[in-house]
Amino acid sequence: MGIARWRIEILSGLTVALALVPEAVAFAFVAGVEPLVGLYAAFIVGLITALIGGRPGMISGATGALAVVMVALVAEHGVEYLFATVVLMGIIQIGAGIFKLGKFIRLVPHPVMLGFVNGLAIVIFLAQLGQFQQPGTAESAGHGMANGEWLSGWPLILMLGFTALTMVIIWATPRLTNAIPAPLAGIGVVALIVIAFGIDVPVVGDLASIEGGLPPFHLPMVPLNFETFEIILPYALILAAIGLIESLLTLNLVGEIKNERGGASQECVAQGIANTVTGFFGGMGGCAMIGQSMINVKSGGRTRVSGVAAALFLLAFILVAAPLIEQIPLAALVGVMFMVVIGTFAWNSFNIMRRVPRMDAFVIVLVTITTVMYDLAIAVVVGVIVSALAYAWNNARRIHAKTYETPEGAKVYQVQGPLFFGSAEGFGELFTPADDPSLVVIDFADSRVVDQSALQAIEAIAEKYKGHGKQIQLRHLSRDCHQLLTKAGQLMIDSDDDPDYALAVNYTVKTGILAGGH
């Protein structure tokens, strides 16, 4: 890696670190813990995942999706239980990686991905609006909270002006030079103007002091008994699931930009190790951050160096540079995040929704709204379930049959379309046992028997013809159908062109039971 690449990677890391500070502090407040708990998590999780994660260039740290789950645990049981939960969360994620559960992220359809990206962009945008509010009351001011009253007059004009200036600089910088990442240029120029002219605008230090020491090793001070396990397990499972879903979706998104594939299991293990370590060093845990990952990639970060640099810069801010970093105007960081929103939102989804099936368009909108109103994990699960049900319904409607009579007077049903739990009832309605001739042939050459419900449907129709005293033959069924059909097995007719595929069922059949039909 040449000097130019090193410079780009390190400057990208610096840009990310500057954007991480207010995010980590804000999410610590959301979770109800001290700012350093969020900053330590951002440093440790960011460093470990940068070193061993599944996708170089990704950035991880404390996130809002996890913080909203943690707040109830902290409020009821205290921060020590949070640290224990984070450790267990990490162990669960390591297990998910070892057993390669990350591959199931492939089941997330593209409309769900579009909804996830759009929803998260809106969440990032809404999160920045708090910076346009007045500081809270004396009780909440020490916690960096807003009181819900919007800025007005000159404070609002200055905030909007510097935010807009930052966005313009970020837009213009790549057109002038590639020597410095555009977001870093925006932050640097606006910070210099504010400091040089002594302009009174909200700065990072207004949120909270970020000064501190190295994260100390700390065993969670909780009773080591089953009652503690019962308390932390539900939270750990939820946090592990949310963290992995957000991380793996970010992995795919960054992979599309960098044209890379794979790494899901490695990312699960990396997130697990990072959270396990974080729990022992007084951090709130974390996962991949799409906003900061987009800042890094758009700034030129492509290797592990940028992620490592971001974590080390963040630690340097905590140890030695806190007074300097606390002078950075929040407007500059808001401008950076607004540009992230513009770059992250899938604007082409508006055109896509006019061309794709209405159900896909509905899923995009549903996942977007659910992400904004609830959280990412719920949105993705809802989107996958709705997509799966829509797919099952569409396939259920495809089952039909062509019929004709042979010169010998037999009636042949040529079944077309997949036969599974969704189409089993429709399959039964294709036949008229009372009106059919004495010999009926059901040909499955253009169909596929998928599951146990399909087998039951075949046996049910065979029983109906048997009840009418009529002969029925089943053709072009796979070998495992021959083995699994018990009641209708003797009706099977072997052919040289029988299909060969596996059924999604799992129950034992006695060997040697099916010898009829030959």
Coordinates of C-alpha atoms in Angstrom, one line a residue:
M1 CA 0.0 0.0 0.0
G2 CA 1.5 3.3 -1.1
I3 CA 1.9 6.5 0.8
A4 CA -1.1 8.1 -1.0
R5 CA -3.3 5.2 0.0
W6 CA -2.1 5.4 3.6
R7 CA -2.9 9.1 3.7
I8 CA -6.4 8.5 2.3
E9 CA -7.1 5.7 4.8
I10 CA -5.9 7.7 7.8
L11 CA -7.7 10.8 6.9
S12 CA -10.9 8.8 6.3
G13 CA -10.4 7.3 9.8
L14 CA -10.0 10.8 11.3
T15 CA -13.2 11.9 9.6
V16 CA -15.1 8.9 10.9
A17 CA -13.8 9.5 14.4
L18 CA -15.0 13.1 14.5
A19 CA -18.4 12.0 13.5
L20 CA -18.4 9.1 16.0
V21 CA -18.0 11.4 19.0
P22 CA -21.5 13.0 19.2
E23 CA -23.1 9.8 18.0
A24 CA -21.5 7.7 20.8
V25 CA -22.4 10.4 23.4
A26 CA -26.0 10.7 22.2
F27 CA -26.6 6.9 22.2
A28 CA -25.1 6.7 25.7
F29 CA -27.7 9.2 26.9
V30 CA -30.4 7.1 25.2
A31 CA -29.3 4.0 27.0
G32 CA -29.2 5.9 30.3
V33 CA -25.4 5.5 30.9
E34 CA -22.4 7.9 31.2
P35 CA -20.9 9.3 27.9
L36 CA -17.6 7.4 28.4
V37 CA -19.6 4.1 28.4
G38 CA -20.6 4.9 24.8
L39 CA -17.2 6.2 23.8
Y40 CA -15.4 3.2 25.2
A41 CA -17.8 0.9 23.2
A42 CA -17.2 2.9 20.0
F43 CA -13.4 2.5 20.5
I44 CA -13.3 -1.2 21.4
V45 CA -16.0 -2.5 19.1
G46 CA -14.6 -0.3 16.3
L47 CA -11.0 -1.4 16.8
I48 CA -11.7 -5.2 17.0
T49 CA -14.2 -5.3 14.1
A50 CA -11.8 -3.2 12.0
L51 CA -9.0 -5.8 12.6
I52 CA -11.0 -9.0 12.1
G53 CA -14.4 -8.1 10.7
G54 CA -15.9 -9.6 7.5
R55 CA -15.6 -6.4 5.4
P56 CA -12.7 -4.0 5.4
G57 CA -13.9 -0.4 5.5
M58 CA -16.9 -1.1 7.7
I59 CA -17.2 1.0 10.9
S60 CA -18.8 -0.3 14.1
G61 CA -19.6 1.3 17.4
A62 CA -22.4 2.2 19.8
T63 CA -25.7 2.4 17.9
G64 CA -29.2 3.8 18.6
A65 CA -30.8 0.5 17.6
L66 CA -29.1 -1.2 20.6
A67 CA -29.4 1.7 22.9
V68 CA -33.2 1.8 22.8
V69 CA -33.3 -1.8 24.0
M70 CA -30.7 -1.2 26.7
V71 CA -32.5 1.6 28.4
A72 CA -35.2 -0.6 30.1
L73 CA -32.5 -2.9 31.5
V74 CA -30.4 -0.1 32.8
A75 CA -33.4 1.7 34.4
E76 CA -34.5 -1.4 36.2
H77 CA -31.3 -3.3 37.1
G78 CA -28.4 -0.8 36.7
V79 CA -25.4 -0.5 34.4
E80 CA -23.6 -3.6 35.8
Y81 CA -26.3 -5.8 34.4
L82 CA -25.8 -4.1 31.1
F83 CA -22.1 -5.0 31.0
A84 CA -23.0 -8.6 31.8
T85 CA -25.7 -8.6 29.1
V86 CA -23.2 -7.3 26.6
V87 CA -20.8 -10.1 27.4
L88 CA -23.5 -12.7 26.9
M89 CA -24.6 -10.9 23.7
G90 CA -21.1 -11.3 22.4
I91 CA -21.0 -15.0 23.2
I92 CA -24.3 -15.6 21.4
Q93 CA -23.0 -13.7 18.3
I94 CA -19.8 -15.8 18.3
G95 CA -22.0 -18.9 18.3
A96 CA -24.0 -17.5 15.4
G97 CA -20.7 -17.1 13.5
I98 CA -19.3 -20.5 14.3
F99 CA -22.6 -22.2 13.2
K100 CA -22.6 -20.0 10.1
L101 CA -26.1 -18.5 10.8
G102 CA -25.0 -15.3 9.0
K103 CA -25.7 -17.0 5.7
F104 CA -29.5 -16.5 6.4
I105 CA -29.1 -12.8 5.6
R106 CA -29.3 -14.0 2.0
L107 CA -33.0 -14.6 2.7
V108 CA -33.6 -10.8 2.9
P109 CA -35.2 -9.8 -0.4
H110 CA -34.1 -6.7 -2.3
P111 CA -37.3 -4.7 -1.5
V112 CA -36.5 -5.3 2.2
M113 CA -33.0 -4.0 1.6
L114 CA -34.3 -0.9 -0.1
G115 CA -36.7 -0.3 2.8
F116 CA -33.9 -0.8 5.3
V117 CA -31.7 1.7 3.6
N118 CA -34.4 4.3 3.2
G119 CA -35.7 3.8 6.8
L120 CA -32.2 4.1 8.3
A121 CA -31.5 7.2 6.2
I122 CA -34.7 8.8 7.7
V123 CA -33.7 7.7 11.2
I124 CA -30.2 9.3 10.8
F125 CA -31.9 12.5 9.6
L126 CA -34.4 12.6 12.4
A127 CA -31.6 12.0 15.0
Q128 CA -29.8 15.1 13.8
L129 CA -32.9 17.3 14.5
G130 CA -32.2 17.2 18.2
Q131 CA -29.2 19.4 17.6
F132 CA -31.6 22.2 16.5
Q133 CA -33.2 22.3 19.9
Q134 CA -32.4 24.3 23.0
P135 CA -30.3 22.6 25.8
G136 CA -32.5 21.1 28.5
T137 CA -33.3 22.2 32.0
A138 CA -30.7 22.2 34.8
E139 CA -31.7 18.7 35.6
S140 CA -31.2 17.4 32.0
A141 CA -28.5 19.8 30.9
G142 CA -25.8 17.8 32.6
H143 CA -26.9 14.8 30.5
G144 CA -26.7 16.7 27.2
M145 CA -30.4 16.4 26.6
A146 CA -32.7 18.8 24.7
N147 CA -35.9 20.1 26.2
G148 CA -37.9 20.0 23.0
E149 CA -37.9 23.8 22.3
W150 CA -36.5 24.6 18.9
L151 CA -33.8 27.2 18.3
S152 CA -35.0 30.5 17.0
G153 CA -33.6 33.8 15.8
W154 CA -29.8 34.1 15.3
P155 CA -28.9 30.8 17.0
L156 CA -31.2 29.0 14.5
I157 CA -29.9 31.0 11.5
L158 CA -26.2 30.3 12.5
M159 CA -26.9 26.6 13.0
L160 CA -28.7 26.3 9.6
G161 CA -26.0 28.4 7.9
F162 CA -23.0 26.5 9.1
T163 CA -24.8 23.2 8.4
A164 CA -25.5 24.3 4.9
L165 CA -21.9 25.6 4.5
T166 CA -20.6 22.2 5.6
M167 CA -22.8 20.5 3.0
V168 CA -21.6 22.8 0.2
I169 CA -18.0 22.2 1.1
I170 CA -18.5 18.4 1.1
W171 CA -20.2 18.7 -2.3
A172 CA -17.5 21.0 -3.8
T173 CA -14.3 19.5 -2.4
P174 CA -14.2 16.4 -4.7
R175 CA -14.6 18.7 -7.7
L176 CA -11.5 20.7 -6.6
T177 CA -9.2 18.1 -5.0
N178 CA -9.0 14.6 -3.7
A179 CA -6.1 15.4 -1.3
I180 CA -8.5 15.4 1.7
P181 CA -11.8 13.6 2.4
A182 CA -14.7 16.0 1.7
P183 CA -16.4 15.5 5.1
L184 CA -13.1 16.3 6.9
A185 CA -12.7 19.4 4.8
G186 CA -16.2 20.5 5.8
I187 CA -15.7 19.9 9.5
G188 CA -12.2 21.6 9.4
V189 CA -13.3 24.8 7.5
V190 CA -16.4 25.4 9.6
A191 CA -14.5 24.7 12.9
L192 CA -11.8 27.2 11.9
I193 CA -14.3 29.9 11.1
V194 CA -16.2 29.4 14.4
I195 CA -13.0 29.3 16.5
A196 CA -11.3 32.1 14.7
F197 CA -14.2 34.6 14.9
G198 CA -15.4 33.4 18.3
I199 CA -18.9 32.7 17.0
D200 CA -21.3 31.4 19.7
V201 CA -22.8 28.2 18.4
P202 CA -23.5 24.8 20.0
V203 CA -20.3 22.6 20.1
V204 CA -19.5 19.0 21.0
G205 CA -18.6 20.1 24.5
D206 CA -22.2 21.3 25.1
L207 CA -23.3 17.6 24.9
A208 CA -20.8 16.4 27.6
S209 CA -17.2 16.2 28.4
I210 CA -15.5 13.4 26.5
E211 CA -12.3 13.5 28.6
G212 CA -11.2 10.3 30.2
G213 CA -8.6 7.6 30.6
L214 CA -8.0 4.2 29.1
P215 CA -10.9 1.9 29.5
P216 CA -10.2 -0.2 32.6
F217 CA -10.8 -3.9 32.9
H218 CA -13.9 -4.4 34.9
L219 CA -15.8 -7.6 35.8
P220 CA -19.5 -7.0 35.8
M221 CA -20.6 -6.7 39.4
V222 CA -23.6 -9.0 39.3
P223 CA -24.5 -12.1 41.3
L224 CA -23.3 -15.2 39.4
N225 CA -26.6 -17.2 39.7
F226 CA -29.5 -18.4 37.6
E227 CA -31.6 -15.4 38.5
T228 CA -29.1 -13.1 36.9
F229 CA -29.0 -15.3 33.8
E230 CA -32.8 -15.1 33.6
I231 CA -32.7 -11.3 33.7
I232 CA -30.0 -10.8 31.1
L233 CA -30.7 -13.6 28.6
P234 CA -33.8 -12.0 26.9
Y235 CA -32.0 -8.7 26.5
A236 CA -28.8 -10.5 25.2
L237 CA -30.8 -12.4 22.6
I238 CA -32.6 -9.3 21.4
L239 CA -29.4 -7.3 21.3
A240 CA -27.4 -10.1 19.5
A241 CA -30.2 -10.4 16.9
I242 CA -30.4 -6.6 16.3
G243 CA -26.7 -6.2 16.2
L244 CA -26.2 -9.1 13.7
I245 CA -29.0 -8.0 11.4
E246 CA -27.8 -4.4 11.2
S247 CA -24.2 -5.5 10.8
L248 CA -24.9 -8.1 8.1
L249 CA -27.2 -5.7 6.2
T250 CA -24.4 -3.0 6.4
L251 CA -21.9 -5.7 5.3
N252 CA -24.0 -6.3 2.1
L253 CA -24.5 -2.6 1.5
V254 CA -20.7 -1.9 1.7
G255 CA -20.1 -5.0 -0.3
E256 CA -22.2 -3.7 -3.2
I257 CA -20.3 -0.4 -3.2
K258 CA -16.9 -2.2 -3.0
N259 CA -18.0 -5.1 -5.3
E260 CA -17.1 -7.7 -2.6
R261 CA -19.0 -10.7 -1.4
G262 CA -18.9 -13.1 1.6
G263 CA -17.6 -12.5 5.1
A264 CA -21.0 -12.9 6.9
S265 CA -19.8 -15.6 9.4
Q266 CA -16.5 -13.8 10.0
E267 CA -18.4 -10.6 10.7
C268 CA -20.6 -12.5 13.2
V269 CA -17.6 -13.8 15.1
A270 CA -15.9 -10.4 15.0
Q271 CA -19.0 -8.6 16.4
G272 CA -19.2 -11.3 19.1
I273 CA -15.6 -11.0 20.2
A274 CA -15.8 -7.2 20.1
N275 CA -18.9 -7.1 22.4
T276 CA -17.6 -9.8 24.7
V277 CA -14.4 -7.7 25.3
T278 CA -16.4 -4.5 25.5
G279 CA -18.5 -5.9 28.3
F280 CA -15.4 -6.5 30.4
F281 CA -14.1 -2.9 29.8
G282 CA -17.1 -0.9 30.8
G283 CA -18.6 -0.4 27.3
M284 CA -22.2 -0.5 26.2
G285 CA -21.6 -2.8 23.2
G286 CA -22.3 -2.0 19.6
C287 CA -22.6 -3.2 16.0
A288 CA -22.0 -1.9 12.5
M289 CA -23.0 1.7 11.8
I290 CA -24.3 2.4 8.3
G291 CA -23.9 6.2 8.6
Q292 CA -20.2 6.0 9.6
S293 CA -19.5 3.2 7.2
M294 CA -20.9 5.4 4.4
I295 CA -18.7 8.3 5.6
N296 CA -15.7 6.0 5.5
V297 CA -16.3 4.5 2.1
K298 CA -17.3 7.8 0.5
S299 CA -14.1 9.4 2.0
G300 CA -12.0 6.7 0.3
G301 CA -11.6 4.2 3.1
R302 CA -11.2 0.8 1.6
T303 CA -9.0 -1.2 3.9
R304 CA -8.8 -2.1 7.6
V305 CA -6.4 0.8 8.2
S306 CA -9.2 3.4 8.1
G307 CA -11.3 1.5 10.7
V308 CA -8.3 1.0 13.0
A309 CA -7.3 4.7 12.5
A310 CA -10.9 5.8 13.4
A311 CA -10.8 3.8 16.7
L312 CA -7.3 5.0 17.6
F313 CA -8.2 8.7 16.8
L314 CA -11.3 8.3 19.0
L315 CA -9.1 7.0 21.9
A316 CA -6.7 9.9 21.4
F317 CA -9.7 12.3 21.6
I318 CA -10.6 10.8 25.0
L319 CA -7.1 10.8 26.4
V320 CA -5.4 14.0 25.1
A321 CA -7.5 16.0 22.6
A322 CA -10.8 16.3 24.4
P323 CA -10.5 20.2 24.9
L324 CA -9.9 20.6 21.1
I325 CA -12.6 18.2 19.9
E326 CA -15.1 19.7 22.3
Q327 CA -14.8 23.0 20.3
I328 CA -16.0 21.5 17.0
P329 CA -19.4 23.0 16.1
L330 CA -22.3 20.5 16.1
A331 CA -23.5 22.2 12.9
A332 CA -20.5 20.8 11.0
L333 CA -21.2 17.3 12.2
V334 CA -24.9 17.7 11.4
G335 CA -24.0 18.8 7.9
V336 CA -21.8 15.6 7.4
M337 CA -24.7 13.4 8.6
F338 CA -27.2 15.2 6.3
M339 CA -24.9 14.4 3.3
V340 CA -24.8 10.8 4.5
V341 CA -28.6 10.8 4.5
I342 CA -28.6 12.1 0.9
G343 CA -26.1 9.6 -0.2
T344 CA -27.7 6.7 1.7
F345 CA -31.3 7.1 0.7
A346 CA -32.2 5.0 -2.3
W347 CA -33.7 7.8 -4.4
N348 CA -34.2 5.4 -7.3
S349 CA -36.7 3.5 -5.2
F350 CA -39.4 6.0 -6.2
N351 CA -38.9 4.9 -9.9
I352 CA -38.5 1.3 -8.9
M353 CA -41.8 1.2 -7.1
R354 CA -43.6 2.3 -10.2
R355 CA -42.2 -0.7 -12.2
V356 CA -42.1 -3.6 -9.7
P357 CA -45.1 -5.6 -8.5
R358 CA -47.3 -3.8 -6.1
M359 CA -46.5 -6.2 -3.3
D360 CA -42.7 -5.4 -3.6
A361 CA -43.5 -1.7 -3.5
F362 CA -45.7 -2.3 -0.4
V363 CA -42.8 -4.1 1.2
I364 CA -40.4 -1.2 0.5
V365 CA -42.8 1.3 2.1
L366 CA -43.6 -1.1 5.0
V367 CA -40.0 -1.8 6.0
T368 CA -39.2 2.0 5.7
I369 CA -42.0 3.0 8.0
T370 CA -41.4 0.1 10.5
T371 CA -37.7 1.0 10.7
V372 CA -38.5 4.6 11.5
M373 CA -41.3 3.8 14.0
Y374 CA -39.8 0.8 15.8
D375 CA -36.4 -0.6 15.0
L376 CA -34.4 -2.3 12.3
A377 CA -34.7 -5.8 13.5
I378 CA -38.5 -5.7 13.6
A379 CA -38.6 -4.0 10.2
V380 CA -36.5 -6.7 8.6
V381 CA -38.3 -9.6 10.2
V382 CA -41.7 -8.1 9.2
G383 CA -40.4 -7.5 5.6
V384 CA -39.1 -11.0 5.2
I385 CA -42.3 -12.5 6.6
V386 CA -44.6 -10.4 4.3
S387 CA -42.3 -11.2 1.3
A388 CA -42.4 -14.9 2.1
L389 CA -46.2 -15.0 2.5
A390 CA -46.6 -13.1 -0.8
Y391 CA -44.2 -15.6 -2.5
A392 CA -46.2 -18.5 -1.1
W393 CA -49.5 -17.0 -2.2
N394 CA -48.3 -16.3 -5.7
N395 CA -47.0 -19.9 -6.0
A396 CA -50.2 -21.3 -4.5
R397 CA -52.1 -19.7 -7.3
R398 CA -49.9 -21.3 -10.0
I399 CA -51.2 -24.8 -9.5
H400 CA -53.4 -26.1 -12.3
A401 CA -53.8 -29.1 -14.6
K402 CA -54.3 -29.8 -18.3
T403 CA -56.4 -32.9 -19.0
Y404 CA -56.9 -35.2 -22.0
E405 CA -58.2 -38.7 -22.6
T406 CA -56.1 -41.5 -24.1
P407 CA -57.4 -43.8 -26.9
E408 CA -57.9 -46.5 -24.2
G409 CA -60.4 -44.2 -22.4
A410 CA -58.1 -43.1 -19.5
K411 CA -58.1 -39.5 -18.3
V412 CA -54.7 -37.9 -17.8
Y413 CA -54.2 -34.9 -15.5
Q414 CA -50.9 -33.1 -16.3
V415 CA -50.3 -31.1 -13.1
Q416 CA -48.4 -27.8 -13.5
G417 CA -47.0 -25.6 -10.8
P418 CA -45.4 -26.4 -7.4
L419 CA -47.4 -28.6 -4.9
F420 CA -46.7 -27.5 -1.3
F421 CA -48.7 -26.4 1.8
G422 CA -50.0 -23.3 0.1
S423 CA -51.3 -25.0 -3.1
A424 CA -52.4 -28.4 -1.5
E425 CA -56.1 -27.3 -1.2
G426 CA -56.1 -26.0 -4.8
F427 CA -54.6 -29.3 -6.0
G428 CA -57.5 -31.2 -4.5
E429 CA -60.0 -29.0 -6.3
L430 CA -58.5 -29.9 -9.7
F431 CA -60.0 -33.4 -9.7
T432 CA -63.5 -34.8 -10.2
P433 CA -63.4 -38.3 -8.9
A434 CA -67.1 -38.9 -9.3
D435 CA -67.2 -37.9 -13.0
D436 CA -63.9 -39.3 -14.1
P437 CA -63.5 -42.7 -16.0
S438 CA -62.4 -45.9 -14.4
L439 CA -58.7 -45.2 -15.0
V440 CA -57.1 -41.9 -14.1
V441 CA -53.4 -40.9 -14.5
I442 CA -51.9 -38.0 -12.6
D443 CA -48.7 -36.8 -14.3
F444 CA -46.3 -34.7 -12.2
A445 CA -43.7 -34.1 -14.9
D446 CA -44.4 -30.3 -14.9
S447 CA -44.8 -30.1 -11.1
R448 CA -42.7 -30.4 -8.0
V449 CA -43.8 -32.0 -4.8
V450 CA -42.2 -29.8 -2.0
D451 CA -43.3 -30.8 1.5
Q452 CA -45.3 -33.1 3.7
S453 CA -48.6 -31.2 3.0
A454 CA -48.1 -32.0 -0.7
L455 CA -47.7 -35.7 0.1
Q456 CA -50.8 -35.7 2.3
A457 CA -52.7 -34.0 -0.6
I458 CA -51.6 -36.8 -3.0
E459 CA -52.7 -39.5 -0.6
A460 CA -56.0 -37.8 0.0
I461 CA -56.9 -37.6 -3.7
A462 CA -55.8 -41.3 -4.1
E463 CA -58.2 -42.2 -1.3
K464 CA -61.1 -40.4 -3.0
Y465 CA -60.6 -42.3 -6.3
K466 CA -60.3 -45.5 -4.4
G467 CA -63.5 -44.7 -2.6
H468 CA -65.2 -44.4 -6.0
G469 CA -63.8 -47.8 -7.0
K470 CA -61.6 -46.3 -9.7
Q471 CA -58.0 -47.0 -10.6
I472 CA -55.4 -44.2 -10.3
Q473 CA -51.8 -44.1 -11.4
L474 CA -49.2 -41.6 -10.3
R475 CA -46.3 -40.8 -12.7
H476 CA -43.1 -38.8 -12.8
L477 CA -42.7 -38.5 -9.0
S478 CA -39.2 -38.4 -7.5
R479 CA -37.7 -41.4 -5.7
D480 CA -38.1 -39.8 -2.3
C481 CA -41.8 -39.4 -3.0
H482 CA -41.9 -43.2 -3.8
Q483 CA -40.4 -43.8 -0.3
L484 CA -42.5 -41.3 1.6
L485 CA -45.9 -42.0 0.2
T486 CA -47.3 -44.8 2.3
K487 CA -51.0 -45.1 1.4
A488 CA -50.6 -44.2 -2.3
G489 CA -47.3 -45.9 -2.8
Q490 CA -48.7 -48.9 -4.6
L491 CA -50.2 -46.6 -7.3
M492 CA -46.7 -45.4 -8.4
I493 CA -45.6 -46.0 -11.9
D494 CA -41.8 -46.0 -12.5
S495 CA -40.3 -44.2 -15.5
D496 CA -36.8 -43.7 -16.8
D497 CA -37.4 -39.9 -16.7
D498 CA -38.6 -39.6 -13.2
P499 CA -37.3 -36.4 -11.6
D500 CA -34.6 -36.4 -8.9
Y501 CA -34.9 -33.8 -6.1
A502 CA -35.1 -33.8 -2.4
L503 CA -38.2 -33.0 -0.3
A504 CA -38.3 -30.6 2.6
V505 CA -39.7 -33.2 5.0
N506 CA -38.0 -35.2 7.7
Y507 CA -39.7 -38.4 9.0
T508 CA -38.8 -42.0 9.0
V509 CA -40.3 -44.5 6.5
K510 CA -39.9 -48.3 6.8
T511 CA -37.9 -49.7 4.0
G512 CA -39.4 -52.3 1.7
I513 CA -43.0 -51.1 2.2
L514 CA -43.4 -49.9 -1.4
A515 CA -43.0 -52.6 -3.9
G516 CA -46.4 -52.3 -5.7
G517 CA -47.0 -51.0 -9.2
H518 CA -44.2 -53.0 -10.8

